[in-house]
Tab-separated table of C-alpha atoms and ligand atoms in Angstrom:
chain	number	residue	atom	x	y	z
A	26	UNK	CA	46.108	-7.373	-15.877
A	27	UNK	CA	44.334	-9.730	-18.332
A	28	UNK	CA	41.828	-7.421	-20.436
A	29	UNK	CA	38.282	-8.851	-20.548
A	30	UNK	CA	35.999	-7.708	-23.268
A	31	UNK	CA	32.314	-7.450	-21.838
A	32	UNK	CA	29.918	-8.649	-24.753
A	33	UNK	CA	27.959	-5.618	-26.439
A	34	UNK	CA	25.464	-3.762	-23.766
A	35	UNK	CA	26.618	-5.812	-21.376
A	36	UNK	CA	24.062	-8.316	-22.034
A	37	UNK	CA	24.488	-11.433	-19.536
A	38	UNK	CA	27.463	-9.813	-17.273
A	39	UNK	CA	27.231	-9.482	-13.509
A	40	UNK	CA	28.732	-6.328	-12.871
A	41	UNK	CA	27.736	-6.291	-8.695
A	42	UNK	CA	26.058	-7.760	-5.698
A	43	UNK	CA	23.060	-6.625	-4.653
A	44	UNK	CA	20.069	-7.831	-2.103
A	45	UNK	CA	17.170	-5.336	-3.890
A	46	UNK	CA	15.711	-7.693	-6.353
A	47	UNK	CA	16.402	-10.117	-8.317
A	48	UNK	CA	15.004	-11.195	-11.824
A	49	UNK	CA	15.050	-14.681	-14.248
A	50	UNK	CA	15.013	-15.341	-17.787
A	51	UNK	CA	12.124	-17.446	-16.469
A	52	UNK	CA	9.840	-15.080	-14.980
A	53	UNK	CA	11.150	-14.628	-11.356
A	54	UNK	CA	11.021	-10.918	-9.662
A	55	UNK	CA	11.771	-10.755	-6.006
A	56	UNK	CA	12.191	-7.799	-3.793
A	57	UNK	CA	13.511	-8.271	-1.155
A	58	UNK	CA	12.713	-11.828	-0.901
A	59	UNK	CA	8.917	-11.441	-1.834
A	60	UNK	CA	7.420	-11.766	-4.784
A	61	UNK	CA	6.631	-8.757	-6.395
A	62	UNK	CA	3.283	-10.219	-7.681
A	63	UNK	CA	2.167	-10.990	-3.727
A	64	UNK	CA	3.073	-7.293	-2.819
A	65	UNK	CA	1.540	-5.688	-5.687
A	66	UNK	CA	-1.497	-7.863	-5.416
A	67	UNK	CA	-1.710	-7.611	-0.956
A	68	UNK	CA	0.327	-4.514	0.143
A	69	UNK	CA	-0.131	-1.003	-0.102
A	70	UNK	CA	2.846	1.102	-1.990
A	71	UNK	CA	4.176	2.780	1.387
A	72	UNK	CA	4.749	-0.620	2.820
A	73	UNK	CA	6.424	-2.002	-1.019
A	74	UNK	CA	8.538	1.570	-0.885
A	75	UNK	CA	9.752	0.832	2.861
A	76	UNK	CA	10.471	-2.576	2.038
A	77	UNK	CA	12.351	-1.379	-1.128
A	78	UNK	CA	14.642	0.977	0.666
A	79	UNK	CA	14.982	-0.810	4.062
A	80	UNK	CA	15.243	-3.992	3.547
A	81	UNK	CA	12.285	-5.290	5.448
A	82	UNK	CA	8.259	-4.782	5.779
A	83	UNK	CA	7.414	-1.903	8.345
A	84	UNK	CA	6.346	-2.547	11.717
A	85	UNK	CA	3.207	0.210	12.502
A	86	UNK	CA	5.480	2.873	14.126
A	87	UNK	CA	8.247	2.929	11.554
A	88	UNK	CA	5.577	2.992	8.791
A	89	UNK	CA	3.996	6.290	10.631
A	90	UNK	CA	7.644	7.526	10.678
A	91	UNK	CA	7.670	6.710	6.944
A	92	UNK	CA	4.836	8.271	5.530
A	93	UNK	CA	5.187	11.194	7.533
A	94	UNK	CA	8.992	11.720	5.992
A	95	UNK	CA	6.667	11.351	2.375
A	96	UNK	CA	4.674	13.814	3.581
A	97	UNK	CA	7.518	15.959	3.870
A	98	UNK	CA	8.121	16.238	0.369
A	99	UNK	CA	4.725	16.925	-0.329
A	100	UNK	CA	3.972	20.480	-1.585
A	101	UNK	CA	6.039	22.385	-4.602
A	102	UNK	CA	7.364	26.261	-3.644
A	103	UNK	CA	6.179	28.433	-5.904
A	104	UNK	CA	9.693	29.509	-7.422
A	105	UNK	CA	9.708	25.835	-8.920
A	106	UNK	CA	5.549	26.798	-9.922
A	107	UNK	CA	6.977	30.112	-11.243
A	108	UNK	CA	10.126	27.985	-13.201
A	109	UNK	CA	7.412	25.738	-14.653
A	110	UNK	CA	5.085	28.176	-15.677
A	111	UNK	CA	8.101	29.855	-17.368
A	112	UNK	CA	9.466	26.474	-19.248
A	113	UNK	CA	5.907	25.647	-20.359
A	114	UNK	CA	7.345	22.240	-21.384
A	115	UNK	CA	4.517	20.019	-23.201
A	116	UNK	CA	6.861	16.442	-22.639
A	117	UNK	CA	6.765	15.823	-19.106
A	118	UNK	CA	9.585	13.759	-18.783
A	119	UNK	CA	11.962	16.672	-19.813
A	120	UNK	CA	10.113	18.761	-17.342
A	121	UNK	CA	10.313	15.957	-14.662
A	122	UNK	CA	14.059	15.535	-15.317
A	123	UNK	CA	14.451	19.525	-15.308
A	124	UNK	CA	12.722	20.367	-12.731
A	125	UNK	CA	14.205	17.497	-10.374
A	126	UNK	CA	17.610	18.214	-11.231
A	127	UNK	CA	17.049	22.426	-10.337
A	128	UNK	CA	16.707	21.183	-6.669
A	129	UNK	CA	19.177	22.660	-4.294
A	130	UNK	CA	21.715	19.288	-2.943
A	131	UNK	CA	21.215	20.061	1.238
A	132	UNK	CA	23.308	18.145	3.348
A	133	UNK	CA	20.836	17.103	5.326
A	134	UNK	CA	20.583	12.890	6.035
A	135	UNK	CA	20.713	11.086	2.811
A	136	UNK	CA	18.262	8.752	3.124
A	137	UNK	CA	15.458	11.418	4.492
A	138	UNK	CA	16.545	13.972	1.135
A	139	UNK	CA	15.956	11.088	-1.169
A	140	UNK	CA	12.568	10.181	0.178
A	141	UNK	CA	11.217	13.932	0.405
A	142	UNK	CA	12.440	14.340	-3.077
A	143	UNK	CA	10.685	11.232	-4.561
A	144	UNK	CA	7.600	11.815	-3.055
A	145	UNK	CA	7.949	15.229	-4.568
A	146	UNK	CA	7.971	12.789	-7.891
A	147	UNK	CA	3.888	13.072	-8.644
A	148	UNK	CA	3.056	16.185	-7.959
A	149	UNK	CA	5.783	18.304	-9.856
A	150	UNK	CA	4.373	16.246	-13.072
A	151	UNK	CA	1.100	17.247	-12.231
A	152	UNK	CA	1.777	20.862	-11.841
A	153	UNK	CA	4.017	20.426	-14.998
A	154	UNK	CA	0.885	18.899	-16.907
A	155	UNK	CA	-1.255	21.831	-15.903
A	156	UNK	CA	0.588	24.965	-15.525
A	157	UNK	CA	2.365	24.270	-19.001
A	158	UNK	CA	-1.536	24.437	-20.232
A	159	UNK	CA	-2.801	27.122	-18.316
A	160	UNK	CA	-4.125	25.440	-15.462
A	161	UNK	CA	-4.181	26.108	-11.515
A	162	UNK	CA	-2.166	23.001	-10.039
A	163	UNK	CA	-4.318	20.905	-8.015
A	164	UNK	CA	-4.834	21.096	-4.269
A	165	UNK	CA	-3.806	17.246	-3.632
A	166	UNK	CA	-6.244	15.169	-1.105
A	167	UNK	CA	-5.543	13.353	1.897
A	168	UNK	CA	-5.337	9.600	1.403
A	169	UNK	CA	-2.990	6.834	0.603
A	170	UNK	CA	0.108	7.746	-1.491
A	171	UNK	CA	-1.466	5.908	-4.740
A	172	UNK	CA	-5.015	7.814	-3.893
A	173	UNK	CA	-3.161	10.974	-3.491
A	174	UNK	CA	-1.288	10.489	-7.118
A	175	UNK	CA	-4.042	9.341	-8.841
A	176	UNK	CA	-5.902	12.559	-8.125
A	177	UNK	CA	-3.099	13.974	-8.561
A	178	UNK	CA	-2.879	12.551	-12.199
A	179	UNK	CA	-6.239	12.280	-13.157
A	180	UNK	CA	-8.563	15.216	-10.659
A	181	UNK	CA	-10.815	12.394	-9.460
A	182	UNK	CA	-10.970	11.023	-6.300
A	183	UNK	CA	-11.390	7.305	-7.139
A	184	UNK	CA	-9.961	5.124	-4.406
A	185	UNK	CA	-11.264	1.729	-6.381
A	186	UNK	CA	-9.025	3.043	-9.458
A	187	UNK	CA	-6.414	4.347	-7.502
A	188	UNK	CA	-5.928	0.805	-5.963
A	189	UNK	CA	-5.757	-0.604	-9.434
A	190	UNK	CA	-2.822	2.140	-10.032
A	191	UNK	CA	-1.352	1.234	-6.767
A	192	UNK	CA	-0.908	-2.642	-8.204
A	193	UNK	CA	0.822	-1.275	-11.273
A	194	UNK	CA	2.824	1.230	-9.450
A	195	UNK	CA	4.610	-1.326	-6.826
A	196	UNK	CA	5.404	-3.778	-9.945
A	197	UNK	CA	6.884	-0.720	-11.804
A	198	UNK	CA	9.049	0.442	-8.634
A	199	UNK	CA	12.522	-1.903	-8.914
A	200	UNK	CA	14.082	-4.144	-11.169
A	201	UNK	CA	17.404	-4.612	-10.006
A	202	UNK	CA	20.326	-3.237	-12.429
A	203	UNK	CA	18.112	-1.955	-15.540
A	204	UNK	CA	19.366	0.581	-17.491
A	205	UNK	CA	18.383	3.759	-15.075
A	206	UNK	CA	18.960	2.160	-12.063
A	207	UNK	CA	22.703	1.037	-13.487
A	208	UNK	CA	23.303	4.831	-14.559
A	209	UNK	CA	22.323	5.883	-11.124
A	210	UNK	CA	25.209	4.097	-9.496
A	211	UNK	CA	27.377	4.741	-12.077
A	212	UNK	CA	26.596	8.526	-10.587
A	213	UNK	CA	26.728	7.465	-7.119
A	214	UNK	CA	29.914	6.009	-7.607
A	215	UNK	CA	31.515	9.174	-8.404
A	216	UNK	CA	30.002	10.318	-4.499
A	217	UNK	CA	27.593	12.828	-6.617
A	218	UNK	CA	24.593	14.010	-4.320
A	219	UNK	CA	21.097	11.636	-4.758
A	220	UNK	CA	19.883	14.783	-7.196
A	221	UNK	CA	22.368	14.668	-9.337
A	222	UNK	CA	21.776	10.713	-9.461
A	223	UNK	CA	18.115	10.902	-9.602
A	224	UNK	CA	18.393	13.227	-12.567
A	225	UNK	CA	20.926	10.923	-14.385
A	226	UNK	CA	18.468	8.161	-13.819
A	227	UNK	CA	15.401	10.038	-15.117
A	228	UNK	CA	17.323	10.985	-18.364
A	229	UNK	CA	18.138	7.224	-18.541
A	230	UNK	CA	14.484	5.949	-17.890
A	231	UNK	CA	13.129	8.359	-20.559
A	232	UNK	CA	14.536	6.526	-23.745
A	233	UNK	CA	11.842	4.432	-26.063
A	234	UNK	CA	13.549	1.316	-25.090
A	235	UNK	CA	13.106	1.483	-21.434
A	236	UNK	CA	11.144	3.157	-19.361
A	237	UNK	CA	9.332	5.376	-22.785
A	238	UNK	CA	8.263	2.652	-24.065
A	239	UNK	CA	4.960	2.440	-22.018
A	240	UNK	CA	4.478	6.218	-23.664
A	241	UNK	CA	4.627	4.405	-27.140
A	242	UNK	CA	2.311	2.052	-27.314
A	243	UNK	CA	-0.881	3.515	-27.622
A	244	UNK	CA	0.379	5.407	-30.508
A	245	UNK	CA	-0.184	2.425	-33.042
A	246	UNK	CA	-2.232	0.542	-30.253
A	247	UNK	CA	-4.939	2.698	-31.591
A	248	UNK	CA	-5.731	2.789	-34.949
A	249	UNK	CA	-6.826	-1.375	-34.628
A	250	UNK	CA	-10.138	-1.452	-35.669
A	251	UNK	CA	-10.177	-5.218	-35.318
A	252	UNK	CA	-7.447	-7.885	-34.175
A	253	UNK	CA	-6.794	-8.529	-38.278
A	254	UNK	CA	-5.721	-5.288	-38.665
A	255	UNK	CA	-3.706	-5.790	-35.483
A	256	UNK	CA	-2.168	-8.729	-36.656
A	257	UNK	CA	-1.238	-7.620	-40.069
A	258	UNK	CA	0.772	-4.626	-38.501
A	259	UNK	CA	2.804	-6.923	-36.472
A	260	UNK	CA	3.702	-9.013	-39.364
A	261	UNK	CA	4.633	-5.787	-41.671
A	262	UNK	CA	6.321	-4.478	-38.341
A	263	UNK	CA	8.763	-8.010	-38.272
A	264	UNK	CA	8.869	-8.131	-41.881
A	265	UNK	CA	10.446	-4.804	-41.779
A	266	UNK	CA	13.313	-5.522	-39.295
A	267	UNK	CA	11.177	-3.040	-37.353
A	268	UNK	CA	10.470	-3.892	-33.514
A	269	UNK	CA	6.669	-3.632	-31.915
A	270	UNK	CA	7.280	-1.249	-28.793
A	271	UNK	CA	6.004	-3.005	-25.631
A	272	UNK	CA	7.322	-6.603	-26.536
A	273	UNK	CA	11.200	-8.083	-25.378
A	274	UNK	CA	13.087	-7.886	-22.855
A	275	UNK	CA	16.841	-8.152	-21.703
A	276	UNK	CA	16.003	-10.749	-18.616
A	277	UNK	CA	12.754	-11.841	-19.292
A	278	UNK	CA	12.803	-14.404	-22.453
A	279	UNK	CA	9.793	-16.105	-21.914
A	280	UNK	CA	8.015	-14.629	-19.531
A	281	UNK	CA	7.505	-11.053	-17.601
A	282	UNK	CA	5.656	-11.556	-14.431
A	283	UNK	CA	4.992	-8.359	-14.365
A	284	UNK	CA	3.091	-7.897	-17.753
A	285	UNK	CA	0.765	-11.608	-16.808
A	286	UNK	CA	-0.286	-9.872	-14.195
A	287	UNK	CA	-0.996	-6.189	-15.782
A	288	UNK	CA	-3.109	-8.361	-18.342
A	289	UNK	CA	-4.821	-10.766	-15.683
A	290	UNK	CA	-5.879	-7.189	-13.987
A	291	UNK	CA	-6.290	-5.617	-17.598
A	292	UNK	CA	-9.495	-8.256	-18.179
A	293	UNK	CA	-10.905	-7.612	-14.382
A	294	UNK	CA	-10.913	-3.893	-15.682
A	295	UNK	CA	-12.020	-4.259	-19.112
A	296	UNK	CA	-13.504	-8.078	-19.509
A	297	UNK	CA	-13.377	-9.474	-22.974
A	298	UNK	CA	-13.647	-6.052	-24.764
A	299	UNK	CA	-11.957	-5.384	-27.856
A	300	UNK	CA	-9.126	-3.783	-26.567
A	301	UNK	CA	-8.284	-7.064	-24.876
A	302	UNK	CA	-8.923	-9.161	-27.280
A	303	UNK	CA	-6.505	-7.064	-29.326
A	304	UNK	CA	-3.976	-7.079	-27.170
A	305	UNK	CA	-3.728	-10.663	-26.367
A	306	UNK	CA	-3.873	-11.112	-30.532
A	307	UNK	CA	-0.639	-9.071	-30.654
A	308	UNK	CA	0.760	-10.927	-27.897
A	309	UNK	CA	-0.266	-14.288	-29.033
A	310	UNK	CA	1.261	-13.100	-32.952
A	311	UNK	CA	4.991	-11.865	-31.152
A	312	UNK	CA	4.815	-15.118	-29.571
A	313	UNK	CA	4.412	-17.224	-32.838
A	314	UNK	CA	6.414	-15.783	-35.089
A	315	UNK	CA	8.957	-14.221	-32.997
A	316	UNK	CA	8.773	-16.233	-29.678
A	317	UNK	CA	9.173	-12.778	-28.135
A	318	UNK	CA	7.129	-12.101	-24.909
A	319	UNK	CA	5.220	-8.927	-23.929
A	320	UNK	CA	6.802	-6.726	-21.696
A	321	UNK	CA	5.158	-5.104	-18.480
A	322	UNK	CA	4.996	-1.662	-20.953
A	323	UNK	CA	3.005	-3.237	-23.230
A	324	UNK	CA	-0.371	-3.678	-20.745
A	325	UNK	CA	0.585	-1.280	-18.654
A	326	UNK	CA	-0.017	1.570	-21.493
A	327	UNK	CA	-3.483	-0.085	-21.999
A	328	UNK	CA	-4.505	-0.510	-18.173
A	329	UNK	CA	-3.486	3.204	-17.847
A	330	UNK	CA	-5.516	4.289	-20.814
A	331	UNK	CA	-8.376	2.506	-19.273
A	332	UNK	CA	-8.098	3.762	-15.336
A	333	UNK	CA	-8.145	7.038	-16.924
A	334	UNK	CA	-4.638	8.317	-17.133
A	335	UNK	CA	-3.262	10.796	-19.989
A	336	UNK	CA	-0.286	9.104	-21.887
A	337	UNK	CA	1.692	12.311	-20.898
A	338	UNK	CA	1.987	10.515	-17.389
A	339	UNK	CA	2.409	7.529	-18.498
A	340	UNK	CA	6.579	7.746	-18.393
A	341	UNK	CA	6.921	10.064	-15.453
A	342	UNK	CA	4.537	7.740	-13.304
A	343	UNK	CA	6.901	5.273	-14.303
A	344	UNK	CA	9.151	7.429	-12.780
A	345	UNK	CA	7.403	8.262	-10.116
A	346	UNK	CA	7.452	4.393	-8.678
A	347	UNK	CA	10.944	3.491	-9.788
A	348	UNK	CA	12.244	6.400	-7.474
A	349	UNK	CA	12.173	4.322	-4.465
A	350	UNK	CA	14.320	1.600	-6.245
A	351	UNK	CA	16.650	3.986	-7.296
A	352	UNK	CA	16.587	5.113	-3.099
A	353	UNK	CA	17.797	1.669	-2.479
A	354	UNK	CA	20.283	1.561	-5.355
A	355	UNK	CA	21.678	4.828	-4.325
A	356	UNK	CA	22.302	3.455	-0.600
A	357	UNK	CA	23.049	0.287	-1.539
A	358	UNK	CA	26.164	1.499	-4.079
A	359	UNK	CA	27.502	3.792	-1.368
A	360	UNK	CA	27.581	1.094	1.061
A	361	UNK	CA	30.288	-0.329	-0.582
A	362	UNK	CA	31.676	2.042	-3.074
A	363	UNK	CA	34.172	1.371	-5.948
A	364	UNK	CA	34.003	3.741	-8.926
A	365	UNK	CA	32.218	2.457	-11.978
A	366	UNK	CA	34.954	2.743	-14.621
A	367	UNK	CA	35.181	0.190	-17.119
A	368	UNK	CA	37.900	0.510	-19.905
A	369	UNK	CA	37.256	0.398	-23.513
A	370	UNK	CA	38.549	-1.084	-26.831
A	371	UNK	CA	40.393	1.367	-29.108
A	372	UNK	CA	39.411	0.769	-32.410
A	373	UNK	CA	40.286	4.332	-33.920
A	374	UNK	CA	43.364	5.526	-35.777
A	375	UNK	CA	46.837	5.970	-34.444
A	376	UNK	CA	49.464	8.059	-35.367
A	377	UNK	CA	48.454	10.803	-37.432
A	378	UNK	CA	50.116	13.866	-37.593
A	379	UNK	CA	49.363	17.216	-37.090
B	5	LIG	N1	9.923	-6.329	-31.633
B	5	LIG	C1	10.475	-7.078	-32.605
B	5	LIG	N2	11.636	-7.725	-32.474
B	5	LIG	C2	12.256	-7.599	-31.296
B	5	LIG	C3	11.749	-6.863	-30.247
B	5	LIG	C4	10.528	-6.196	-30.441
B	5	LIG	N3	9.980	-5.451	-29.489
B	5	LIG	N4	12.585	-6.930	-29.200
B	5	LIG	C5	13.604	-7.695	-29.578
B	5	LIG	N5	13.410	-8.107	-30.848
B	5	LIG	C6	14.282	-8.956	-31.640
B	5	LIG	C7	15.455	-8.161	-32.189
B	5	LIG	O1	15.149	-7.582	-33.436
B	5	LIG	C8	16.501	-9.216	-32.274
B	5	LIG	O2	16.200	-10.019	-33.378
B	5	LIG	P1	17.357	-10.689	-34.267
B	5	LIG	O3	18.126	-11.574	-33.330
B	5	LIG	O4	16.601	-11.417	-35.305
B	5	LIG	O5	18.185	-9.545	-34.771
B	5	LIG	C9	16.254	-10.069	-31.043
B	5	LIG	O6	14.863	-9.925	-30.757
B	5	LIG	C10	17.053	-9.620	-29.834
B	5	LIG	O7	16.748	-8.271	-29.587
B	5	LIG	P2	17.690	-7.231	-28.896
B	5	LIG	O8	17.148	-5.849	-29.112
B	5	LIG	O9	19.108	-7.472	-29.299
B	5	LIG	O10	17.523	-7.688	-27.392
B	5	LIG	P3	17.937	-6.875	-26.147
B	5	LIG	O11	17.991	-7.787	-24.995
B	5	LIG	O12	19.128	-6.049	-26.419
B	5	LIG	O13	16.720	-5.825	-26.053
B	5	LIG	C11	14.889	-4.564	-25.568
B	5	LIG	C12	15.778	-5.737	-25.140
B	5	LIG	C13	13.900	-4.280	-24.457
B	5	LIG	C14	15.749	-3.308	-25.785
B	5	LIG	C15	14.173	-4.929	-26.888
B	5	LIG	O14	13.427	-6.094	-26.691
B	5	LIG	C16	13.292	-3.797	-27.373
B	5	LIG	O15	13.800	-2.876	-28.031
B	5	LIG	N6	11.955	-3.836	-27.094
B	5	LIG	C17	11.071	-2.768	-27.502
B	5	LIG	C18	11.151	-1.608	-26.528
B	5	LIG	C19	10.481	-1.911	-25.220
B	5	LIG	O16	9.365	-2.389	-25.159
B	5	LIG	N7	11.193	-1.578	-24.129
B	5	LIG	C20	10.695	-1.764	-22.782
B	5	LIG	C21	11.471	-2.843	-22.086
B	5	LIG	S1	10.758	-3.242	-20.519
């Protein structure tokens, strides 16, 4: 068979088929066949993570069933409270990914595993946040999934905030074959359990150029007194070689949707206050001298900061939406299964001795 070399990171190449989402250079996200803007700005995240995972929008009686099969993940034993206390682990993605992958594989249904597992997602960070500090884990309140998380997250029961999260957390939760997702079917493929894939992914998502980003920005973000200083870090930051955490993107060359609308919600949060008049500076600087756009990471760190949220969460709530793509992805790769197994150029020695 003729050998094909794939270009570096396999930047352009479609390696499957899949009816999730899709994405454009231009701006386009789908799910499903909706965009991702219309659900994030009209639906709630049950009805987004239902549509994720099967296919279509829930009728009333299979979004009962659906919530009450989240409901069944809700509540961590107190071995894994014990475990936690016992790690004290201060980065919560490391405790996220632990902790995740230490659950038991039952051969229960699939499908109903994976769901009670990622709705497990927001409440083993917040015990991991507070235990790991010496604090009682909180008793979580009834409510929507995005109410229950934000309390969850922040201790306030804030259901004007939490629908603000809720917005952010349905455009964070697919994105068709980034870099976690991708790693999760290359562990499906090899028929390991949805844990063991889950945990692969969250090790994936937790690198600085995907999903940590969003924990990276606020660390320079910052220290701006005014937009000059602002702009005069970008420049030293291109001038370097050096890249500005929060801006480019694989698909998205001119546009993310996803970041447009972060910001347009960013100013109905924050109105022309410095922070957004900062952060369009740097956006409007990347854009002129690099023609690179911002990323959904960029605002999202900044709408977080603002509704609230610790930057410790900011990853692992990340994590915490993308779960339900990864659901899909899972199902989706074993419904037609080849092994992922690509082949590689030798470029080392041959023949040595020894
Ligand atoms: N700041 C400055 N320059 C950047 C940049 C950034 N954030 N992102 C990309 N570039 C530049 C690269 O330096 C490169 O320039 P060159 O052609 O002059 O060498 C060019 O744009 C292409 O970048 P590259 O990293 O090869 O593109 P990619 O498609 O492989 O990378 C990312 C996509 C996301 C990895 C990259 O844009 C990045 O590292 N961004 C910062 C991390 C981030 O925000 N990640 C979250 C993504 S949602």
């Amino acid at each position: 068979m003729g050998e094909m070399i794939a270009p570096k990171g396999l930047a352009g190449v479609v390696v499957d088929k899949t009816a999730i989402a899709i994405t454009d250079s231009e701006g386009v996200l789908l799910y499903r066949g909706y965009r991702a803007i219309d659900l994030a700005e009209k639906a709630h995240f049950e009805d987004v993570a239902f549509l994720i995972v099967n296919g279509k929008l829930p009728s009333k009686s299979e979004k009962e069933a659906f919530i009450a099969k989240l409901k069944s993940g809700f509540g961590i034993s107190e071995d894994i409270n014990r475990v936690i206390s016992i790690l004290k682990e201060k980065d919560m993605m490391r405790a996220l990914r632990s902790l995740v992958s230490m659950y038991p594989y039952r051969s229960k249904d699939q499908d109903d595993l994976m769901l009670e597992m990622a709705s497990k997602f927001p409440e083993l960070i917040s015990n991991a946040f507070r235990l790991s500090r010496g604090m009682q884990p909180l008793n979580p309140i009834e409510g929507t999934y995005a109410e229950r998380v934000y309390y969850l997250l922040t201790g306030k029961n804030d259901p004007k905030k939490a629908r603000y999260l809720e917005e952010l957390m349905i455009l964070y939760m697919e994105h068709e074959f980034n870099a976690s997702t991708f790693a999760l079917r290359v562990t499906a493929s090899t028929l390991a359990d949805p844990v063991s894939a889950f945990t692969t992914a969250l090790a994936t998502l937790k690198g600085p150029l995907h999903g940590g980003a969003n924990a990276e920005i606020l660390e320079f973000f910052d220290g701006f007194k005014d937009v000059q200083e602002a702009i005069v870090y970008v420049d030293t930051q291109l001038q370097k070689g050096e890249k500005v955490m929060g801006f480019g993107h694989r698909v998205y060359k001119r546009l993310d949707p996803r970041a447009q609308f972060v910001k347009m919600k960013l100013r109905e949060l924050a109105g022309d206050s410095k922070v957004v008049k900062i952060a369009e500076a740097i956006e409007q600087r990347m854009w002129e001298k690099k023609s690179i756009p911002a990323n959904v990471d960029f605002f999202a760190a900044l709408y977080m900061h603002l509704l609230g949220i610790q930057e410790d969460f900011y990853t692992p709530l990340f994590a915490a939406s993308r779960v339900f793509g990864w659901c899909a992805h899972y199902k989706e790769q074993l419904s037609d299964n080849k092994l992922i197994r690509p082949d590689a150029q030798y470029v080392g020695p041959t023949g040595l001795k020894f």
